[in-house]
Amino acid sequence: MFYDGKSFSHSSCQQKQHEMNKTLQREINLAKNIQSQLLNGKTPTFEGGEISGTSLPARLIGGDYYDFYPLLNGKIRIVIGDVMGKGIPAAMLMILTRGAFRSAAESTQSPGDTLTAMNQALYDDLRNLKSFVTLFCADWDPITGLFTFANAGHNLPLLVCKRDRIVKSLPKVSGIMVGGLPNQIYKEESIKLSNGDTVFFYTDGIVEAVDKNGEQYKIERLMSTLSEHQDNVVEEIQNSVMDSIHKFTEGLPQKDDITMVILKITNEKSDITSFNSPVLTV
């Protein structure tokens, strides 16, 4: 039998390329599973309130991030963020951001201090990578109903007021994105949440979702959806927003990740009853 050296070499290269592609796909799927487990970890359960979060990446893996962290003083710390970029690089930075948040939450007293510590920890790496992260961090005190928050260049969450039946943005609090400038001090604002109020955290993938004509979903449509479904439980509100986006886009593939966190108050006072890794604060 006669072997053509060129044909054999070409076939061998094709086989190696095929094996490399299979290996790469396995690693991407593994990265997707790891990210999914981190984003969809145990949700805290507590009396007097409920919380839910979800993230839909534009690609197999994304750069959006959210997390919950109960504190020993009874408060719960909530964060949502958006890493500049898409795909695997953004996902790697998301994991880095998660680690910085968890570390900062253990040693800081408030949302502003947490963002300050995260910027300090991440600034050099993000600068070297020419990237940044927008973050919104908040503490909810289920005993007093006080909601304290700080912002690092992120979208302000929406507040659905049960008493007035209106949807509006939280009071403005400014701050540069994490990785933007060194030695930043992040200011805070506080509001009192009442029974039935809902806070909707989101990334810009929601309001910037586009239909086949290139029109954006926009914040007005989001506010209308939240107003219509404000009496529902958090999972139903979450599903209603997703359904509204899918109906608007008609299944058109999106360019940005879609992420939301919903906090709803169901009693004036409550106590967090279960979650892993509580932290020490005063």
mmCIF file of C-alpha atoms in Angstrom:
data_model
loop_
_atom_site.group_PDB
_atom_site.id
_atom_site.type_symbol
_atom_site.label_atom_id
_atom_site.label_comp_id
_atom_site.label_asym_id
_atom_site.label_seq_id
_atom_site.Cartn_x
_atom_site.Cartn_y
_atom_site.Cartn_z
ATOM 1 C CA MET A 1 0.000 0.000 0.000
ATOM 2 C CA PHE A 2 1.289 3.454 -0.934
ATOM 3 C CA TYR A 3 1.135 6.333 1.606
ATOM 4 C CA ASP A 4 1.193 9.907 0.423
ATOM 5 C CA GLY A 5 3.299 11.744 3.025
ATOM 6 C CA LYS A 6 1.451 15.014 2.503
ATOM 7 C CA SER A 7 -1.998 13.410 2.802
ATOM 8 C CA PHE A 8 -0.955 11.506 5.923
ATOM 9 C CA SER A 9 0.461 14.697 7.467
ATOM 10 C CA HIS A 10 -2.707 16.642 6.644
ATOM 11 C CA SER A 11 -4.908 13.916 8.130
ATOM 12 C CA SER A 12 -2.774 13.835 11.261
ATOM 13 C CA CYS A 13 -3.039 17.603 11.664
ATOM 14 C CA GLN A 14 -6.806 17.438 11.237
ATOM 15 C CA GLN A 15 -7.035 14.750 13.909
ATOM 16 C CA LYS A 16 -4.929 16.796 16.322
ATOM 17 C CA GLN A 17 -7.024 19.895 15.637
ATOM 18 C CA HIS A 18 -10.203 17.906 16.256
ATOM 19 C CA GLU A 19 -8.863 16.619 19.565
ATOM 20 C CA MET A 20 -7.800 20.138 20.572
ATOM 21 C CA ASN A 21 -11.263 21.469 19.748
ATOM 22 C CA LYS A 22 -12.898 18.734 21.827
ATOM 23 C CA THR A 23 -10.585 19.491 24.744
ATOM 24 C CA LEU A 24 -11.272 23.213 24.475
ATOM 25 C CA GLN A 25 -15.031 22.589 24.389
ATOM 26 C CA ARG A 26 -14.806 20.385 27.490
ATOM 27 C CA GLU A 27 -12.861 23.083 29.316
ATOM 28 C CA ILE A 28 -15.361 25.779 28.279
ATOM 29 C CA ASN A 29 -18.236 23.603 29.507
ATOM 30 C CA LEU A 30 -16.386 23.015 32.772
ATOM 31 C CA ALA A 31 -15.853 26.755 33.179
ATOM 32 C CA LYS A 32 -19.559 27.300 32.484
ATOM 33 C CA ASN A 33 -20.521 24.752 35.156
ATOM 34 C CA ILE A 34 -18.155 26.294 37.706
ATOM 35 C CA GLN A 35 -19.510 29.775 37.042
ATOM 36 C CA SER A 36 -23.089 28.527 37.190
ATOM 37 C CA GLN A 37 -22.487 26.884 40.565
ATOM 38 C CA LEU A 38 -20.886 30.034 41.952
ATOM 39 C CA LEU A 39 -23.706 32.272 40.714
ATOM 40 C CA ASN A 40 -26.440 29.848 41.683
ATOM 41 C CA GLY A 41 -25.186 28.956 45.124
ATOM 42 C CA LYS A 42 -27.314 28.708 48.226
ATOM 43 C CA THR A 43 -29.724 31.618 48.551
ATOM 44 C CA PRO A 44 -30.203 32.929 52.099
ATOM 45 C CA THR A 45 -33.577 32.265 53.678
ATOM 46 C CA PHE A 46 -34.964 34.523 56.375
ATOM 47 C CA GLU A 47 -38.195 35.548 58.020
ATOM 48 C CA GLY A 48 -39.839 38.732 56.814
ATOM 49 C CA GLY A 49 -38.193 38.931 53.426
ATOM 50 C CA GLU A 50 -37.192 37.034 50.329
ATOM 51 C CA ILE A 51 -34.418 37.347 47.780
ATOM 52 C CA SER A 52 -33.619 35.826 44.411
ATOM 53 C CA GLY A 53 -30.970 36.230 41.729
ATOM 54 C CA THR A 54 -30.426 34.972 38.200
ATOM 55 C CA SER A 55 -27.973 35.521 35.348
ATOM 56 C CA LEU A 56 -28.266 34.683 31.657
ATOM 57 C CA PRO A 57 -24.918 34.998 29.846
ATOM 58 C CA ALA A 58 -24.841 36.261 26.280
ATOM 59 C CA ARG A 59 -22.254 33.582 25.503
ATOM 60 C CA LEU A 60 -21.606 30.220 27.147
ATOM 61 C CA ILE A 61 -20.040 32.057 30.071
ATOM 62 C CA GLY A 62 -20.328 35.689 31.072
ATOM 63 C CA GLY A 63 -18.925 38.510 33.144
ATOM 64 C CA ASP A 64 -21.930 39.488 35.274
ATOM 65 C CA TYR A 65 -21.825 38.774 38.980
ATOM 66 C CA TYR A 66 -24.098 38.819 42.001
ATOM 67 C CA ASP A 67 -23.703 37.529 45.523
ATOM 68 C CA PHE A 68 -25.311 37.492 48.977
ATOM 69 C CA TYR A 69 -23.398 37.539 52.242
ATOM 70 C CA PRO A 70 -25.099 37.464 55.671
ATOM 71 C CA LEU A 71 -23.355 39.253 58.526
ATOM 72 C CA LEU A 72 -23.296 38.259 62.172
ATOM 73 C CA ASN A 73 -25.119 41.444 63.152
ATOM 74 C CA GLY A 74 -28.192 40.172 61.267
ATOM 75 C CA LYS A 75 -27.748 42.249 58.131
ATOM 76 C CA ILE A 76 -27.377 40.785 54.670
ATOM 77 C CA ARG A 77 -24.863 42.208 52.207
ATOM 78 C CA ILE A 78 -25.836 42.131 48.527
ATOM 79 C CA VAL A 79 -23.645 42.882 45.516
ATOM 80 C CA ILE A 80 -24.203 42.933 41.758
ATOM 81 C CA GLY A 81 -21.576 43.697 39.142
ATOM 82 C CA ASP A 82 -20.623 43.776 35.490
ATOM 83 C CA VAL A 83 -17.088 43.074 34.275
ATOM 84 C CA MET A 84 -15.945 44.882 31.151
ATOM 85 C CA GLY A 85 -15.737 42.413 28.288
ATOM 86 C CA LYS A 86 -17.351 39.117 27.345
ATOM 87 C CA GLY A 87 -16.699 35.398 27.384
ATOM 88 C CA ILE A 88 -13.838 33.619 29.130
ATOM 89 C CA PRO A 89 -11.713 36.714 29.981
ATOM 90 C CA ALA A 90 -14.693 38.410 31.634
ATOM 91 C CA ALA A 91 -15.617 35.210 33.460
ATOM 92 C CA MET A 92 -12.089 34.931 34.875
ATOM 93 C CA LEU A 93 -12.294 38.510 36.133
ATOM 94 C CA MET A 94 -15.730 37.755 37.579
ATOM 95 C CA ILE A 95 -14.215 34.966 39.683
ATOM 96 C CA LEU A 96 -11.494 37.383 40.818
ATOM 97 C CA THR A 97 -14.173 39.919 41.739
ATOM 98 C CA ARG A 98 -16.124 37.316 43.697
ATOM 99 C CA GLY A 99 -13.067 36.446 45.755
ATOM 100 C CA ALA A 100 -12.400 40.119 46.460
ATOM 101 C CA PHE A 101 -16.003 40.659 47.585
ATOM 102 C CA ARG A 102 -16.006 37.675 49.908
ATOM 103 C CA SER A 103 -12.707 38.737 51.421
ATOM 104 C CA ALA A 104 -13.811 42.358 51.814
ATOM 105 C CA ALA A 105 -17.174 41.401 53.306
ATOM 106 C CA GLU A 106 -15.387 39.599 56.127
ATOM 107 C CA SER A 107 -13.391 42.628 57.197
ATOM 108 C CA THR A 108 -15.467 45.731 56.403
ATOM 109 C CA GLN A 109 -18.301 47.458 58.232
ATOM 110 C CA SER A 110 -20.435 48.765 55.377
ATOM 111 C CA PRO A 111 -21.083 48.687 51.608
ATOM 112 C CA GLY A 112 -18.880 51.738 51.001
ATOM 113 C CA ASP A 113 -16.013 50.171 52.924
ATOM 114 C CA THR A 114 -16.495 46.956 50.962
ATOM 115 C CA LEU A 115 -16.184 48.719 47.599
ATOM 116 C CA THR A 116 -13.186 50.685 48.869
ATOM 117 C CA ALA A 117 -11.452 47.445 49.912
ATOM 118 C CA MET A 118 -12.336 45.728 46.618
ATOM 119 C CA ASN A 119 -10.916 48.583 44.572
ATOM 120 C CA GLN A 120 -7.762 48.475 46.654
ATOM 121 C CA ALA A 121 -7.424 44.726 46.109
ATOM 122 C CA LEU A 122 -8.289 44.652 42.404
ATOM 123 C CA TYR A 123 -6.930 47.936 41.065
ATOM 124 C CA ASP A 124 -3.442 46.793 40.018
ATOM 125 C CA ASP A 125 -4.701 43.630 38.312
ATOM 126 C CA LEU A 126 -7.512 45.424 36.498
ATOM 127 C CA ARG A 127 -5.190 48.214 35.394
ATOM 128 C CA ASN A 128 -2.684 45.704 34.003
ATOM 129 C CA LEU A 129 -5.505 43.962 32.144
ATOM 130 C CA LYS A 130 -6.977 47.293 30.973
ATOM 131 C CA SER A 131 -10.316 46.327 32.454
ATOM 132 C CA PHE A 132 -12.738 47.476 35.155
ATOM 133 C CA VAL A 133 -15.814 46.303 37.052
ATOM 134 C CA THR A 134 -19.003 48.211 37.861
ATOM 135 C CA LEU A 135 -20.483 47.221 41.224
ATOM 136 C CA PHE A 136 -23.430 48.098 43.429
ATOM 137 C CA CYS A 137 -23.233 46.951 47.039
ATOM 138 C CA ALA A 138 -25.943 47.202 49.703
ATOM 139 C CA ASP A 139 -26.694 46.133 53.274
ATOM 140 C CA TRP A 140 -30.230 45.397 54.326
ATOM 141 C CA ASP A 141 -31.018 45.369 58.034
ATOM 142 C CA PRO A 142 -34.118 43.202 58.541
ATOM 143 C CA ILE A 143 -34.518 44.458 62.122
ATOM 144 C CA THR A 144 -34.601 48.202 61.423
ATOM 145 C CA GLY A 145 -35.612 48.044 57.748
ATOM 146 C CA LEU A 146 -32.650 50.260 56.842
ATOM 147 C CA PHE A 147 -31.188 49.746 53.366
ATOM 148 C CA THR A 148 -27.680 51.224 53.030
ATOM 149 C CA PHE A 149 -25.860 51.247 49.700
ATOM 150 C CA ALA A 150 -22.801 52.390 47.753
ATOM 151 C CA ASN A 151 -22.131 52.495 44.031
ATOM 152 C CA ALA A 152 -19.088 51.934 41.824
ATOM 153 C CA GLY A 153 -20.302 53.060 38.412
ATOM 154 C CA HIS A 154 -23.223 50.623 38.239
ATOM 155 C CA ASN A 155 -26.889 51.062 37.344
ATOM 156 C CA LEU A 156 -28.914 52.272 40.314
ATOM 157 C CA PRO A 157 -31.430 49.603 41.361
ATOM 158 C CA LEU A 158 -35.128 50.345 41.108
ATOM 159 C CA LEU A 159 -37.335 50.698 44.162
ATOM 160 C CA VAL A 160 -40.918 49.471 43.941
ATOM 161 C CA CYS A 161 -42.850 51.259 46.707
ATOM 162 C CA LYS A 162 -45.759 49.203 47.947
ATOM 163 C CA ARG A 163 -47.538 52.108 49.669
ATOM 164 C CA ASP A 164 -47.421 54.514 46.710
ATOM 165 C CA ARG A 165 -47.547 51.835 43.988
ATOM 166 C CA ILE A 166 -44.723 53.585 42.127
ATOM 167 C CA VAL A 167 -41.396 52.476 40.662
ATOM 168 C CA LYS A 168 -38.387 54.784 40.879
ATOM 169 C CA SER A 169 -34.594 54.716 41.031
ATOM 170 C CA LEU A 170 -32.870 54.659 44.390
ATOM 171 C CA PRO A 171 -31.404 57.995 45.561
ATOM 172 C CA LYS A 172 -28.266 58.762 43.567
ATOM 173 C CA VAL A 173 -24.916 57.897 45.083
ATOM 174 C CA SER A 174 -21.879 58.279 42.856
ATOM 175 C CA GLY A 175 -18.603 56.395 42.716
ATOM 176 C CA ILE A 176 -16.122 55.410 40.030
ATOM 177 C CA MET A 177 -15.986 51.825 38.760
ATOM 178 C CA VAL A 178 -13.618 49.441 40.513
ATOM 179 C CA GLY A 179 -10.278 49.543 38.718
ATOM 180 C CA GLY A 180 -10.869 53.080 37.473
ATOM 181 C CA LEU A 181 -8.714 55.025 39.931
ATOM 182 C CA PRO A 182 -6.665 54.055 42.994
ATOM 183 C CA ASN A 183 -7.402 55.031 46.594
ATOM 184 C CA GLN A 184 -11.105 55.664 46.106
ATOM 185 C CA ILE A 185 -13.483 56.249 49.017
ATOM 186 C CA TYR A 186 -17.052 55.205 48.247
ATOM 187 C CA LYS A 187 -19.859 57.220 49.806
ATOM 188 C CA GLU A 188 -23.103 55.729 51.071
ATOM 189 C CA GLU A 189 -26.796 56.545 51.182
ATOM 190 C CA SER A 190 -29.584 54.945 53.231
ATOM 191 C CA ILE A 191 -33.346 54.598 52.925
ATOM 192 C CA LYS A 192 -35.995 52.896 55.026
ATOM 193 C CA LEU A 193 -37.740 49.944 53.393
ATOM 194 C CA SER A 194 -41.320 49.173 54.385
ATOM 195 C CA ASN A 195 -43.425 46.043 54.268
ATOM 196 C CA GLY A 196 -44.124 45.071 50.644
ATOM 197 C CA ASP A 197 -41.332 47.179 49.131
ATOM 198 C CA THR A 198 -39.135 45.598 46.447
ATOM 199 C CA VAL A 199 -35.595 46.495 45.360
ATOM 200 C CA PHE A 200 -34.642 45.397 41.842
ATOM 201 C CA PHE A 201 -30.886 45.193 41.105
ATOM 202 C CA TYR A 202 -29.906 44.707 37.459
ATOM 203 C CA THR A 203 -27.142 44.912 34.872
ATOM 204 C CA ASP A 204 -27.421 46.940 31.668
ATOM 205 C CA GLY A 205 -27.943 43.815 29.573
ATOM 206 C CA ILE A 206 -31.626 44.098 30.515
ATOM 207 C CA VAL A 207 -32.317 47.685 29.462
ATOM 208 C CA GLU A 208 -30.004 47.397 26.438
ATOM 209 C CA ALA A 209 -31.564 44.204 25.076
ATOM 210 C CA VAL A 210 -32.593 44.825 21.463
ATOM 211 C CA ASP A 211 -35.349 43.607 19.171
ATOM 212 C CA LYS A 212 -35.064 42.784 15.458
ATOM 213 C CA ASN A 213 -35.400 46.501 14.613
ATOM 214 C CA GLY A 214 -32.511 47.465 16.871
ATOM 215 C CA GLU A 215 -34.770 49.137 19.437
ATOM 216 C CA GLN A 216 -33.669 48.799 23.066
ATOM 217 C CA TYR A 217 -35.812 47.383 25.863
ATOM 218 C CA LYS A 218 -35.094 50.512 27.960
ATOM 219 C CA ILE A 219 -35.705 51.269 31.612
ATOM 220 C CA GLU A 220 -39.271 52.516 31.042
ATOM 221 C CA ARG A 221 -40.385 49.086 29.862
ATOM 222 C CA LEU A 222 -38.630 47.473 32.820
ATOM 223 C CA MET A 223 -40.346 49.836 35.264
ATOM 224 C CA SER A 224 -43.720 49.092 33.694
ATOM 225 C CA THR A 225 -43.140 45.345 34.046
ATOM 226 C CA LEU A 226 -42.118 45.704 37.691
ATOM 227 C CA SER A 227 -45.166 47.856 38.413
ATOM 228 C CA GLU A 228 -47.492 45.320 36.834
ATOM 229 C CA HIS A 229 -46.087 42.380 38.815
ATOM 230 C CA GLN A 230 -45.092 44.077 42.067
ATOM 231 C CA ASP A 231 -47.513 42.060 44.210
ATOM 232 C CA ASN A 232 -45.945 38.738 43.183
ATOM 233 C CA VAL A 233 -43.233 36.796 45.016
ATOM 234 C CA VAL A 234 -39.629 37.337 43.903
ATOM 235 C CA GLU A 235 -39.414 34.256 41.680
ATOM 236 C CA GLU A 236 -42.569 35.305 39.831
ATOM 237 C CA ILE A 237 -41.293 38.863 39.399
ATOM 238 C CA GLN A 238 -38.031 37.464 38.086
ATOM 239 C CA ASN A 239 -39.832 35.207 35.608
ATOM 240 C CA SER A 240 -42.099 38.069 34.508
ATOM 241 C CA VAL A 241 -39.096 40.269 33.688
ATOM 242 C CA MET A 242 -37.418 37.448 31.757
ATOM 243 C CA ASP A 243 -40.642 36.717 29.871
ATOM 244 C CA SER A 244 -41.016 40.402 29.016
ATOM 245 C CA ILE A 245 -37.454 40.545 27.658
ATOM 246 C CA HIS A 246 -37.895 37.364 25.594
ATOM 247 C CA LYS A 247 -41.197 38.621 24.196
ATOM 248 C CA PHE A 248 -39.598 41.939 23.276
ATOM 249 C CA THR A 249 -36.494 40.440 21.642
ATOM 250 C CA GLU A 250 -38.414 37.572 20.007
ATOM 251 C CA GLY A 251 -35.553 35.233 20.807
ATOM 252 C CA LEU A 252 -32.911 37.366 19.093
ATOM 253 C CA PRO A 253 -29.430 36.510 20.472
ATOM 254 C CA GLN A 254 -28.239 39.259 22.803
ATOM 255 C CA LYS A 255 -24.825 40.913 22.965
ATOM 256 C CA ASP A 256 -24.707 41.377 26.736
ATOM 257 C CA ASP A 257 -25.355 39.280 29.834
ATOM 258 C CA ILE A 258 -28.715 39.680 31.590
ATOM 259 C CA THR A 259 -28.589 39.621 35.388
ATOM 260 C CA MET A 260 -30.982 40.615 38.163
ATOM 261 C CA VAL A 261 -31.369 40.366 41.931
ATOM 262 C CA ILE A 262 -34.700 40.974 43.661
ATOM 263 C CA LEU A 263 -35.136 41.764 47.360
ATOM 264 C CA LYS A 264 -38.689 41.956 48.680
ATOM 265 C CA ILE A 265 -39.717 42.901 52.204
ATOM 266 C CA THR A 266 -42.606 40.870 53.588
ATOM 267 C CA ASN A 267 -42.507 41.988 57.228
ATOM 268 C CA GLU A 268 -41.245 44.976 59.174
ATOM 269 C CA LYS A 269 -38.795 42.820 61.144
ATOM 270 C CA SER A 270 -37.072 39.543 60.401
ATOM 271 C CA ASP A 271 -34.088 37.389 61.285
ATOM 272 C CA ILE A 272 -31.785 35.597 58.886
ATOM 273 C CA THR A 273 -32.078 31.919 59.708
ATOM 274 C CA SER A 274 -29.775 30.012 57.399
ATOM 275 C CA PHE A 275 -26.751 30.613 55.230
ATOM 276 C CA ASN A 276 -23.130 29.530 55.054
ATOM 277 C CA SER A 277 -20.099 31.498 56.243
ATOM 278 C CA PRO A 278 -21.439 34.294 58.450
ATOM 279 C CA VAL A 279 -18.970 37.103 59.060
ATOM 280 C CA LEU A 280 -17.955 39.202 61.999
ATOM 281 C CA THR A 281 -18.949 42.840 62.028
ATOM 282 C CA VAL A 282 -20.400 45.322 64.460
#
